[in-house]
Short mmCIF file of C-alpha atoms in Angstrom, two decimals:
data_model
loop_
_atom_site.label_atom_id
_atom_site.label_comp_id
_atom_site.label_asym_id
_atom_site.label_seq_id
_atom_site.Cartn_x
_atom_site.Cartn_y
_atom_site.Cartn_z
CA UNK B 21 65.05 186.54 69.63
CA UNK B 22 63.02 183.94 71.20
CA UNK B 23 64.76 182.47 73.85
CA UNK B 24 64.75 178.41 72.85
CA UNK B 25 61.19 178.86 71.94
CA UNK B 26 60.77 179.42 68.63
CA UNK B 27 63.02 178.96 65.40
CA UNK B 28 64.62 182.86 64.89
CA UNK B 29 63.24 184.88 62.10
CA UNK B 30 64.82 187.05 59.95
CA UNK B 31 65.16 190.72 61.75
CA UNK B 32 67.24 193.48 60.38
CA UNK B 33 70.95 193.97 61.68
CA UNK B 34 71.35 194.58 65.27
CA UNK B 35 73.87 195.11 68.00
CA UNK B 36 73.91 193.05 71.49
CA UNK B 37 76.19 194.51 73.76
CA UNK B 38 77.83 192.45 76.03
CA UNK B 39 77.62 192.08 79.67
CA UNK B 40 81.39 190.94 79.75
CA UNK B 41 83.72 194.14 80.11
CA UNK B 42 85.70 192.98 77.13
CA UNK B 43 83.35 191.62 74.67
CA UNK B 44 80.84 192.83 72.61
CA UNK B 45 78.51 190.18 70.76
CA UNK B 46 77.57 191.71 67.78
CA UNK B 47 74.64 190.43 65.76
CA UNK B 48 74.79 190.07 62.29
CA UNK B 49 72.29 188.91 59.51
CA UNK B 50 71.12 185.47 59.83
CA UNK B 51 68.77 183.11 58.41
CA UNK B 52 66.34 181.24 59.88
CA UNK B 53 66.16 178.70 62.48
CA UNK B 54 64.83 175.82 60.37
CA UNK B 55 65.40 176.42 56.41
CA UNK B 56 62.07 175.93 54.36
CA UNK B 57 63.04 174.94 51.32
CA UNK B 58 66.07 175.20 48.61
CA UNK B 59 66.28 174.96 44.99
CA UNK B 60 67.03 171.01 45.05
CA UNK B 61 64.98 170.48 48.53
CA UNK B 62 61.61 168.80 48.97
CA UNK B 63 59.15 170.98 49.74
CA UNK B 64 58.41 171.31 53.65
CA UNK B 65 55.83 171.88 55.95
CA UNK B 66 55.77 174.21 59.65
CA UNK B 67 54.66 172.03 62.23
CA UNK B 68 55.36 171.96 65.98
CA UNK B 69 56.29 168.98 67.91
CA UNK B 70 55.46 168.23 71.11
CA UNK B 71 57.06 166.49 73.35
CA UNK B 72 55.24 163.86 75.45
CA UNK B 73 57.55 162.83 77.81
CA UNK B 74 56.53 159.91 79.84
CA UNK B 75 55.27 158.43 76.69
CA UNK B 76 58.19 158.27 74.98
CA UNK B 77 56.62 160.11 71.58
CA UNK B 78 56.01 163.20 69.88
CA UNK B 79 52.93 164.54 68.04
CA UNK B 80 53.08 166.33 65.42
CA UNK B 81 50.64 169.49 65.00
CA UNK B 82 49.64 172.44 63.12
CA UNK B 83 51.80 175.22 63.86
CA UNK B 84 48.56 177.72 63.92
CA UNK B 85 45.07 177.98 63.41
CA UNK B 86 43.11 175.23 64.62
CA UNK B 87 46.45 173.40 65.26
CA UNK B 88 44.96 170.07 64.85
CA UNK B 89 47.02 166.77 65.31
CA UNK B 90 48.85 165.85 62.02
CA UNK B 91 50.91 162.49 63.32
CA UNK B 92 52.72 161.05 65.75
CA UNK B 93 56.13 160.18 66.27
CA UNK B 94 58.01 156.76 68.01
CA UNK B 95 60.78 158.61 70.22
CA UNK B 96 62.17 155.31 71.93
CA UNK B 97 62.15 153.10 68.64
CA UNK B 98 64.89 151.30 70.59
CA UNK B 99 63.47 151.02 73.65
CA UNK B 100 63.90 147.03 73.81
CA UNK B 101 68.20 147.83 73.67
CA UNK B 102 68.42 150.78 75.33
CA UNK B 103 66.86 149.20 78.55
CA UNK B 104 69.07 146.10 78.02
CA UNK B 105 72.05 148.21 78.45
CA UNK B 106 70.79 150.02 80.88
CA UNK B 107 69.75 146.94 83.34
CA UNK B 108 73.48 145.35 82.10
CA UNK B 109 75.37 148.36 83.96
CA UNK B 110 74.84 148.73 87.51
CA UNK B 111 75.76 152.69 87.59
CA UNK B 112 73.27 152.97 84.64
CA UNK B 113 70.68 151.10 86.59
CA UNK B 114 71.03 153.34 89.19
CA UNK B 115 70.99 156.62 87.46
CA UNK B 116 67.99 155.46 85.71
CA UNK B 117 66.10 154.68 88.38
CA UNK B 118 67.14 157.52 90.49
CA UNK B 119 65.56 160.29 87.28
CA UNK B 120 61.96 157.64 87.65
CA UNK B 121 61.77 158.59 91.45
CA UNK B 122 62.69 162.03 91.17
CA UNK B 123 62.87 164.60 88.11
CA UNK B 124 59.95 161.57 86.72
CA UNK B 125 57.95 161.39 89.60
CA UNK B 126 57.15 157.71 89.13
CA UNK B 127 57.80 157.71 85.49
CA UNK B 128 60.73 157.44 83.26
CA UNK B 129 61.40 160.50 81.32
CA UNK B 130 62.04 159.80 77.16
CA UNK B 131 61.62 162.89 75.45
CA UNK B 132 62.86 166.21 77.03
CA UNK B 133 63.35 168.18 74.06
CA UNK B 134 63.04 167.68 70.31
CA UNK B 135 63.67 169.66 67.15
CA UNK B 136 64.00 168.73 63.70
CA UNK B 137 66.61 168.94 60.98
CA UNK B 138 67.19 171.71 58.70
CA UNK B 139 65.73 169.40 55.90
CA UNK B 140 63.21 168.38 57.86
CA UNK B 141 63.73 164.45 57.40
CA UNK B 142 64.85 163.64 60.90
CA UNK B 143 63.20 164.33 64.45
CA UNK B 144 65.88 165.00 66.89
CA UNK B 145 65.16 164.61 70.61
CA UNK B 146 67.35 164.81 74.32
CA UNK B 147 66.32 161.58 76.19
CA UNK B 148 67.10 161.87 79.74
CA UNK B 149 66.31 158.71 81.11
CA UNK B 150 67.91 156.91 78.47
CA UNK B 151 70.96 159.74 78.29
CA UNK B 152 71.51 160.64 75.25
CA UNK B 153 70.25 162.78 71.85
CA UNK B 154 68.96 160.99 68.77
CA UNK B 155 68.12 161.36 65.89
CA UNK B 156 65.32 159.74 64.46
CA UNK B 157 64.43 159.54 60.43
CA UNK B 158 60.95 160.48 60.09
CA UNK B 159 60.70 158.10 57.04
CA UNK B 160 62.04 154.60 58.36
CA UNK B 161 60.89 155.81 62.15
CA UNK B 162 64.84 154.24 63.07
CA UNK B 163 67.67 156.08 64.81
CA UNK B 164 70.14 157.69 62.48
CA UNK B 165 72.22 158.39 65.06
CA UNK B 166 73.20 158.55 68.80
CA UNK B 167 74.80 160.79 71.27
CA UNK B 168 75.41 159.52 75.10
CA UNK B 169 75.76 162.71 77.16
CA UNK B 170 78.26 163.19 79.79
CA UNK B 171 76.83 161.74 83.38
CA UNK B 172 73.92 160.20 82.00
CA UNK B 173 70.94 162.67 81.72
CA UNK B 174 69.77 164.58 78.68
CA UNK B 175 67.83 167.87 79.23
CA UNK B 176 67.21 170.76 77.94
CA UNK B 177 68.42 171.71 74.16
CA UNK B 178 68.55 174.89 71.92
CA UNK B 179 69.31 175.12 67.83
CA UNK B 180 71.92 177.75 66.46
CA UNK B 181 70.26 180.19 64.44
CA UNK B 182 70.98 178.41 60.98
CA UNK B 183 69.49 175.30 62.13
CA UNK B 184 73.08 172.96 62.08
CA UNK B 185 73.83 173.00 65.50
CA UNK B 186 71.90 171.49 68.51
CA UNK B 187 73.30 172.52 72.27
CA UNK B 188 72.43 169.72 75.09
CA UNK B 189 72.89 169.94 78.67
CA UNK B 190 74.08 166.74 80.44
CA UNK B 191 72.69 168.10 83.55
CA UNK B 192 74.44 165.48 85.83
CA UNK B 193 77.87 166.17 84.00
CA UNK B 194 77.69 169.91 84.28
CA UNK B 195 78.32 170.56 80.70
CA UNK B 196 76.60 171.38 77.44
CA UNK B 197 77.58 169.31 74.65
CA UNK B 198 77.24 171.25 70.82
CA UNK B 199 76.60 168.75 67.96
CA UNK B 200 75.95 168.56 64.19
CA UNK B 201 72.38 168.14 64.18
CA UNK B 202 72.99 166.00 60.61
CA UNK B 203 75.47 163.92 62.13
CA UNK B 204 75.64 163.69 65.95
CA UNK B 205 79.58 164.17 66.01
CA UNK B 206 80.15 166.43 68.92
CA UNK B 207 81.93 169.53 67.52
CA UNK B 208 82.78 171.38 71.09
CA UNK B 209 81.58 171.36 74.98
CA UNK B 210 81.81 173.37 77.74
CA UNK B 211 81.43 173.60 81.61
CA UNK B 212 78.77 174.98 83.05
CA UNK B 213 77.21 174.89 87.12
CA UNK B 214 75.01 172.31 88.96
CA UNK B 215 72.19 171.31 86.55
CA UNK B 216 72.63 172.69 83.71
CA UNK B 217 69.46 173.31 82.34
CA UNK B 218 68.09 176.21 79.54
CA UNK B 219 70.51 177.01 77.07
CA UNK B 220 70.09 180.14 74.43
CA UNK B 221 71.64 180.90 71.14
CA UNK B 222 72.76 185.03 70.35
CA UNK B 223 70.64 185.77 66.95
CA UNK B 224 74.20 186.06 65.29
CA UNK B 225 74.45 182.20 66.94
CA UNK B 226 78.26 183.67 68.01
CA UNK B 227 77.33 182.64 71.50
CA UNK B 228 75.30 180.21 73.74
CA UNK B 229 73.53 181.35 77.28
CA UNK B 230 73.21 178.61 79.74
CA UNK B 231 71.09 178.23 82.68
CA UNK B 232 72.67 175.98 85.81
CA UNK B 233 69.51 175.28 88.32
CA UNK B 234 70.95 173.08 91.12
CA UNK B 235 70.27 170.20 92.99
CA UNK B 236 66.19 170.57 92.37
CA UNK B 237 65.62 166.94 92.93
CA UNK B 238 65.99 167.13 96.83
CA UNK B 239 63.46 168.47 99.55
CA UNK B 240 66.09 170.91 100.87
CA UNK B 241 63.69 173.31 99.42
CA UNK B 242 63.42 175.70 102.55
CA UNK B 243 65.62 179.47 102.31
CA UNK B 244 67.68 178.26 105.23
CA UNK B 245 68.98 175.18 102.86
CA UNK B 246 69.59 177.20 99.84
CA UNK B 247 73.12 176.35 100.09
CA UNK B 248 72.68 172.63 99.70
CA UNK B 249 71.21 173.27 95.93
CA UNK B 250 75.22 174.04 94.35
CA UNK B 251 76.06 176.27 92.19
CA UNK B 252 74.04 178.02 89.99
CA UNK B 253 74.86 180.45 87.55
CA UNK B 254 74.70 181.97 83.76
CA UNK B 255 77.57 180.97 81.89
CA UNK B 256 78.16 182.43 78.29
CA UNK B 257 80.39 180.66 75.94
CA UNK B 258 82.03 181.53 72.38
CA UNK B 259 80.64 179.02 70.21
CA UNK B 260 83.84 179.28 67.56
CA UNK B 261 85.84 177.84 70.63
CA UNK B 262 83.39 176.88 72.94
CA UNK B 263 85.40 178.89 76.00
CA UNK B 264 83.37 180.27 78.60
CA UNK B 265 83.62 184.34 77.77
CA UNK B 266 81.40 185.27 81.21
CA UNK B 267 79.73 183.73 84.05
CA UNK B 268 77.16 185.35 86.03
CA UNK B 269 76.03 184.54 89.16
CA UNK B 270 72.12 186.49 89.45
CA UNK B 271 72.67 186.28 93.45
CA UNK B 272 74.37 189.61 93.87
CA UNK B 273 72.14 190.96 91.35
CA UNK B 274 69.09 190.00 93.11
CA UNK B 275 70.46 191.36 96.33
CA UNK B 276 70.99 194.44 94.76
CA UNK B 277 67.48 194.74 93.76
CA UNK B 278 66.41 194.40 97.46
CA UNK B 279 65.77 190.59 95.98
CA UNK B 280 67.56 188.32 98.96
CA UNK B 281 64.19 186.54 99.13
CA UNK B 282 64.31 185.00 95.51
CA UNK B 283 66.16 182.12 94.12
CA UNK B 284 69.37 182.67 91.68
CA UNK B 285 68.68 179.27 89.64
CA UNK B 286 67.30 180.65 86.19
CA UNK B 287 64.72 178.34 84.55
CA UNK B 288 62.96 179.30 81.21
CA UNK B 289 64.00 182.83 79.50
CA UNK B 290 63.71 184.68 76.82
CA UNK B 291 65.63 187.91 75.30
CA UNK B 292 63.58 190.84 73.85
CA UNK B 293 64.03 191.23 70.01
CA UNK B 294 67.08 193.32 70.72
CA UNK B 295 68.46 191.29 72.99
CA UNK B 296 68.92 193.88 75.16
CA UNK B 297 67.22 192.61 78.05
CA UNK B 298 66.53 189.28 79.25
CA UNK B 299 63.23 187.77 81.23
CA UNK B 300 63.49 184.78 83.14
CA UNK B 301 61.46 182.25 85.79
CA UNK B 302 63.60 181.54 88.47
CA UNK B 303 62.92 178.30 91.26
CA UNK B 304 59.84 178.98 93.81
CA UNK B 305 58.98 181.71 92.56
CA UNK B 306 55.02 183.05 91.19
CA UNK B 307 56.91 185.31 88.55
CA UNK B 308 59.20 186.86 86.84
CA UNK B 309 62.38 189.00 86.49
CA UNK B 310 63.43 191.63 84.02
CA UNK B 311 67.88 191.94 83.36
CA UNK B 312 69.26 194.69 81.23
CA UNK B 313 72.06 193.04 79.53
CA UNK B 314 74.06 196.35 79.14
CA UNK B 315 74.32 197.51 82.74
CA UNK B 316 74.14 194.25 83.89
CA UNK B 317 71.40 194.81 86.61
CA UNK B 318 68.30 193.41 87.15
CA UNK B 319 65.72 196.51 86.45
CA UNK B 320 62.19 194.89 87.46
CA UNK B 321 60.53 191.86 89.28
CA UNK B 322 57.05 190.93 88.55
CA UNK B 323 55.15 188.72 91.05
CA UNK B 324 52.26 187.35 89.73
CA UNK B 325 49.20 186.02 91.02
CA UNK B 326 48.88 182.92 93.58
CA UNK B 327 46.54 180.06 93.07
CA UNK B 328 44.94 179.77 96.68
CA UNK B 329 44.81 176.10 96.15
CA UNK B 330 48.09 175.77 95.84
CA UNK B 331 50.64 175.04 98.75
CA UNK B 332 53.54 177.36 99.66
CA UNK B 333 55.01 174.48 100.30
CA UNK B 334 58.28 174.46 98.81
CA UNK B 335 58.65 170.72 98.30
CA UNK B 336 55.41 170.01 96.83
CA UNK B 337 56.81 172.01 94.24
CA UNK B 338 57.70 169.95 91.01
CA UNK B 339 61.49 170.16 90.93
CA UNK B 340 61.05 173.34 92.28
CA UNK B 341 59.28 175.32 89.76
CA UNK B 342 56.74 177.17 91.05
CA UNK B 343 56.51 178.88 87.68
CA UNK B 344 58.24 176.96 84.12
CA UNK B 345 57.70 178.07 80.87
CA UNK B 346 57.92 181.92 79.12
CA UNK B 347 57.76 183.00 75.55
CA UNK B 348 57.07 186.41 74.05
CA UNK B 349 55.52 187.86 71.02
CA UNK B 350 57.31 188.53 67.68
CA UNK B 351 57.01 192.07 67.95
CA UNK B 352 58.27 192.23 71.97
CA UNK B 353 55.07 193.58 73.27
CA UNK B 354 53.98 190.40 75.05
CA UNK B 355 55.08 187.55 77.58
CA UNK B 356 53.46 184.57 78.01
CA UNK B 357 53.71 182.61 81.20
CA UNK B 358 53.20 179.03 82.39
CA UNK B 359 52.14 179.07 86.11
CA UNK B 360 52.91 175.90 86.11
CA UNK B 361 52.29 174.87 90.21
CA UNK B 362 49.46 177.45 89.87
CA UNK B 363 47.47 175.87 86.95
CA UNK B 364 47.19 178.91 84.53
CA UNK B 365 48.75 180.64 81.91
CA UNK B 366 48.93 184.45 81.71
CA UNK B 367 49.76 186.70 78.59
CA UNK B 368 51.59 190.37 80.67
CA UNK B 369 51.84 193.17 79.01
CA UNK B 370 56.01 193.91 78.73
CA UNK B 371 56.06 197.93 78.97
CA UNK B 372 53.96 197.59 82.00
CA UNK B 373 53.77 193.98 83.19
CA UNK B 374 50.73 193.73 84.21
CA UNK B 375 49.14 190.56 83.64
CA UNK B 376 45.76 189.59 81.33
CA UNK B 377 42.92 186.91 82.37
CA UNK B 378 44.50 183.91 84.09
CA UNK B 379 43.65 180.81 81.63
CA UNK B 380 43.42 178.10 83.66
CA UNK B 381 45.24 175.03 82.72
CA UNK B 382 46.52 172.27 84.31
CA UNK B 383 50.51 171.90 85.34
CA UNK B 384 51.38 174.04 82.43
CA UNK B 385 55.05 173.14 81.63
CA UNK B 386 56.10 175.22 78.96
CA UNK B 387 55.30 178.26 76.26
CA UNK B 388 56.34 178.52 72.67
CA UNK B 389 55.02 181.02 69.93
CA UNK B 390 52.81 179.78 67.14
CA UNK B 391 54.19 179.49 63.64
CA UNK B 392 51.99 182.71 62.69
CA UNK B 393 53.33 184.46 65.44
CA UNK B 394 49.79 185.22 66.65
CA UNK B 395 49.06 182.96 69.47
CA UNK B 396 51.50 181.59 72.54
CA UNK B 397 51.26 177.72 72.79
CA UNK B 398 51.47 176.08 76.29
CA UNK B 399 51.79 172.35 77.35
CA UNK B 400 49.61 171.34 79.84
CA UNK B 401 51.28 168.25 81.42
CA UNK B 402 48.38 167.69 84.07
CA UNK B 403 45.67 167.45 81.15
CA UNK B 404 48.33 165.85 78.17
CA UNK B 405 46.86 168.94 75.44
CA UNK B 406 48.29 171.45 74.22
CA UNK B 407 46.41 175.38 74.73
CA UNK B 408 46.73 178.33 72.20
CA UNK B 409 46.55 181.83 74.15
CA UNK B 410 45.76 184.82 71.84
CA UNK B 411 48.62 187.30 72.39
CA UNK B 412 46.68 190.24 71.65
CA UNK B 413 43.52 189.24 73.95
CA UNK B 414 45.00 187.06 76.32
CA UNK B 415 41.87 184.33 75.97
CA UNK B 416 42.50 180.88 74.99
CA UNK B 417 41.73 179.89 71.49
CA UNK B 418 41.57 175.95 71.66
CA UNK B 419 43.16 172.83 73.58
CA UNK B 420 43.85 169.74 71.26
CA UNK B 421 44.76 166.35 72.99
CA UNK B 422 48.17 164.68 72.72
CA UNK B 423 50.49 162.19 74.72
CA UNK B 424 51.03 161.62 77.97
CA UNK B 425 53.33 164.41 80.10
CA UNK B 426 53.38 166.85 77.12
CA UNK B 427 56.45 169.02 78.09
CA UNK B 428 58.17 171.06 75.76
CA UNK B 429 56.99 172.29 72.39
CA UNK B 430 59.19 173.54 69.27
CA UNK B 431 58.14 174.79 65.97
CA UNK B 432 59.62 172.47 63.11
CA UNK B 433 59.42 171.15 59.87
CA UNK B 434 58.38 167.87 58.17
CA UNK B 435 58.10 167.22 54.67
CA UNK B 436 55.30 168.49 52.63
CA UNK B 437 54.21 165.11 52.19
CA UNK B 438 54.72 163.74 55.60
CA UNK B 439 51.25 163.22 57.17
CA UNK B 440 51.17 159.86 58.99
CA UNK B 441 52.91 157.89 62.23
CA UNK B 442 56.75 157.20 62.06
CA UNK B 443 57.66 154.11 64.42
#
């Protein structure tokens, strides 16, 4: 499984034992993320979006090869009203403009996340500025529909395995909202810690994983303060009731591990095609950490290189990820990494972890897998392109320009036909 990275592909039948004493989450066949086609569906085509955040739009590239630019989409088509509403509502106002001086630094954040529809006729993006998910046809270029979060900020989202469901976190209303990615209707929620942030779907899509970071936004940054950033925590939740099964607070495992030093607030992970164990970035830290899901311990740490013209300084980190973004390769024998404060990206071998060449890039902010399964795909929000990493060499294969801020970037689909700019 890759962790809110790429759509799942089919794998034979496996088993992920649970880290809560009295549940086991059993995986069962499942089809794929994003369907390609049906016997009465128009043909589609695998693309990935990418997100350009302080832009407001997405472009729309090849999922492999040379990956060149295929389109671009309007995000904020109602800009014009949202804004209106927004400057009409004093808490609004202030919500707004508290994301452009922090979590925007200066700008006002309009795409977080995007995937499309099963069918592939709709775009659907979290907006956090703007607080909400919509959905936006990628024929007319107009909102189909629209979902205010809880506490006004959209972040990060993940799709269920069989492409229906889209999981949001309202990350200043500590919850995760589930919704029918067709319709928007909100079909369960549940409580999570300060921030939530990642969220993961089981390969069965029985459960959802998600990531609470904290209070990120402040300059509290410094070991001594850790207690200011709230509580932060795994929670897992049955998504046939949307109860919270487990929660899991990586502190004491940390500890255990002779880890005191590190930050508990999980940023990007990813499971290993088993989904028995689970890699993760967490806050400040040049690295990563390795979690067997059955024993529930952490089993290694990774630290990886420091750029030595970056600061140590904690609060020149951006919203205090040192390192944001991790993927891995379809077969399980590769991470890739986004050193994002220390401008490169590094492919590290799993069985070992030791790392390859560092590609430079700058402010990488995320890693996805190519549609071929070949290459891992970064955003480079410092240099607004995109950078394909060979998984098997660890060089870069080519950077192709898109939108200001790129952030994250999901493999989707678009009709087989659909080759222009929507909005």
């Amino acid at each position: 499984m890759h962790a809110a990275t790429t759509p799942a592909r089919p794998r034979p039948h496996r088993r992920l034992r649970s880290i809560a004493a009295a549940a086991v989450l059993t995986a069962g066949a499942i089809a794929p993320a994003v369907t390609a086609t049906t016997a009465h569906a128009a043909p589609l085509r695998e693309v990935m979006f990418v997100g350009n955040n302080w832009e407001g739009t997405a472009d729309v590239i090849k999922s492999s090869g040379d990956f060149a630019k295929i389109g671009r989409i309007n995000v904020v088509p109602d800009r014009s009203q949202r804004l209106t509403a927004i400057y009409l509502n004093p808490i609004n106002l202030a919500v707004f403009l508290g994301i452009r001086a922090t979590a925007g630094e200066g700008h006002d954040q309009l795409v977080d996340d995007l995937y499309s529809t099963p069918d592939g006729s709709a775009l659907v993006a979290s907006r956090p500025s703007f607080g909400d998910v919509v959905s936006i046809d990628l024929t007319t270029g107009k909102v189909r529909w629209r979902f205010a979060v809880s506490g006004y900020r959209a972040d990060h989202m993940s799709v269920s395995p069989d492409g229906t469901k889209v999981a949001v976190s309202a990350s200043l209303g500590k919850v995760v909202h589930v919704l029918d990615i067709n319709t928007g209707r909100q079909l369960g929620s549940f409580a999570t810690g300060d921030k939530p942030h990642e969220n993961i779907f089981t390969r069965d899509g029985r459960y959802i994983l998600n990531m609470s970071i904290g209070n990120v936004e402040t300059d509290f940054d410094d070991p001594s303060q850790d207690w200011t950033k709230g509580d932060r925590h795994l929670t897992i939740a049955d998504t046939s009731t949307y109860k919270v099964v487990k929660t899991i607070d990586m502190r004491s495992r940390l500890d255990a591990f002779g880890r005191k030093d590190l930050s508990n607030a999980i940023r990007p992970a990813v499971f290993s095609p088993d989904e028995s164990k689970l890699y993760f970035q967490v806050s400040f830290f040049n690295g990563l950490v390795e979690y067997d899901m059955a024993t529930d311990k952490i089993t290694r740490v990774k630290t990886l290189p420091k750029n030595p013209a970056t600061s140590d300084d904690r609060t020149t980190f951006v919203n205090d990820s040192r390192h944001h973004g991790l993927s891995m390769s379809p077969d399980g024998s590769r991470l890739c990494v986004a050193g994002t404060m220390d401008d490169y990206a590094t492919i590290v071998n799993r069985s070992s972890l030791q790392e390859g060449p560092l590609v430079t890039a700058s402010k990488p902010y995320w890693a996805t897998v190519s549609g071929d399964g070949r290459a891992c795909v970064i955003s480079e929000s410092g240099a607004d392109q995109v950078t394909a990493i060979d998984f098997g060499t660890g060089q870069k294969i080519t950077s192709v320009p898109v939108g200001d801020h790129p952030q994250r970037v999901r493999l989707a689909h678009v009709p087989a036909t659909w080759t222009g700019t929507t909005g």
